[in-house]
Amino acid sequence: MKWIAILVLIFKVQFSIAQNIPDSIKSKVVYETMDFKVENEKEMNSYVDSLNTYSKGPLPSFLVDECFDWRAYLWEGLHSPVSLRWIILKRINNKNALKAILDTNDKRLKQICGRQHDKVYPYLTVPMIEQSFYQLIQRRYREL
């Protein structure tokens, strides 16, 4: 009988504590989420800047990652895939930089992401994943 009383007491205390989450913890979660978004935006800005300022030399390393779009931590939500490559390219305003990248004729830019992610995320489809970075850069170059 004592054990039952102790178990009931433990469950009551556990549920009463779980229901009363202090505001300081709630605000901390909000700030951490905001910090996460700020950090992601900084990372995206660094990719944009590296392309906008490109003139010659080695290509930025992310350009030769044909599966760059699968960096899910940069998506708005884990179940909302987007073409990160296209988001970055839409923010490029330096047509000469894009031309310099295309003129490198680097074969790695023409690689297309394989199907290895379909096994991990069979329910997700990333837009423009069938296009190479080269094709997307050409498309953005024509837009400018």
mmCIF file of C-alpha atoms in Angstrom, residues 47-60 63 89 91-105 109 134 137-138 140-141 144:
data_model
loop_
_atom_site.group_PDB
_atom_site.id
_atom_site.type_symbol
_atom_site.label_atom_id
_atom_site.label_comp_id
_atom_site.label_asym_id
_atom_site.label_seq_id
_atom_site.Cartn_x
_atom_site.Cartn_y
_atom_site.Cartn_z
ATOM 1 C CA TYR A 47 27.787 31.913 -49.663
ATOM 2 C CA VAL A 48 26.196 34.847 -51.487
ATOM 3 C CA ASP A 49 29.163 37.107 -50.745
ATOM 4 C CA SER A 50 31.663 34.518 -51.941
ATOM 5 C CA LEU A 51 29.872 34.374 -55.309
ATOM 6 C CA ASN A 52 29.214 38.106 -55.661
ATOM 7 C CA THR A 53 32.916 38.835 -55.164
ATOM 8 C CA TYR A 54 34.297 35.985 -57.295
ATOM 9 C CA SER A 55 36.586 37.025 -60.140
ATOM 10 C CA LYS A 56 39.061 34.151 -60.651
ATOM 11 C CA GLY A 57 40.901 31.429 -58.835
ATOM 12 C CA PRO A 58 39.606 28.362 -57.039
ATOM 13 C CA LEU A 59 35.853 28.057 -56.865
ATOM 14 C CA PRO A 60 34.150 28.352 -53.486
ATOM 15 C CA LEU A 63 29.844 25.185 -55.560
ATOM 16 C CA LEU A 89 21.813 32.421 -56.812
ATOM 17 C CA ARG A 91 20.563 36.898 -54.328
ATOM 18 C CA ILE A 92 23.520 37.257 -56.711
ATOM 19 C CA ASN A 93 23.591 40.591 -58.522
ATOM 20 C CA ASN A 94 27.071 40.477 -60.063
ATOM 21 C CA LYS A 95 26.678 39.182 -63.608
ATOM 22 C CA ASN A 96 30.455 39.329 -64.185
ATOM 23 C CA ALA A 97 31.056 36.988 -61.252
ATOM 24 C CA LEU A 98 28.595 34.461 -62.662
ATOM 25 C CA LYS A 99 30.269 34.730 -66.071
ATOM 26 C CA ALA A 100 33.683 34.129 -64.463
ATOM 27 C CA ILE A 101 32.337 31.005 -62.725
ATOM 28 C CA LEU A 102 30.848 29.680 -65.969
ATOM 29 C CA ASP A 103 34.096 30.403 -67.826
ATOM 30 C CA THR A 104 36.075 28.147 -65.489
ATOM 31 C CA ASN A 105 34.534 25.169 -67.316
ATOM 32 C CA LEU A 109 29.787 22.222 -61.619
ATOM 33 C CA TYR A 134 26.149 24.940 -63.817
ATOM 34 C CA ILE A 137 24.149 29.539 -62.725
ATOM 35 C CA GLN A 138 23.404 29.774 -66.455
ATOM 36 C CA ARG A 140 20.550 33.159 -63.194
ATOM 37 C CA TYR A 141 23.088 34.686 -65.627
ATOM 38 C CA LEU A 144 20.507 39.260 -65.020
#
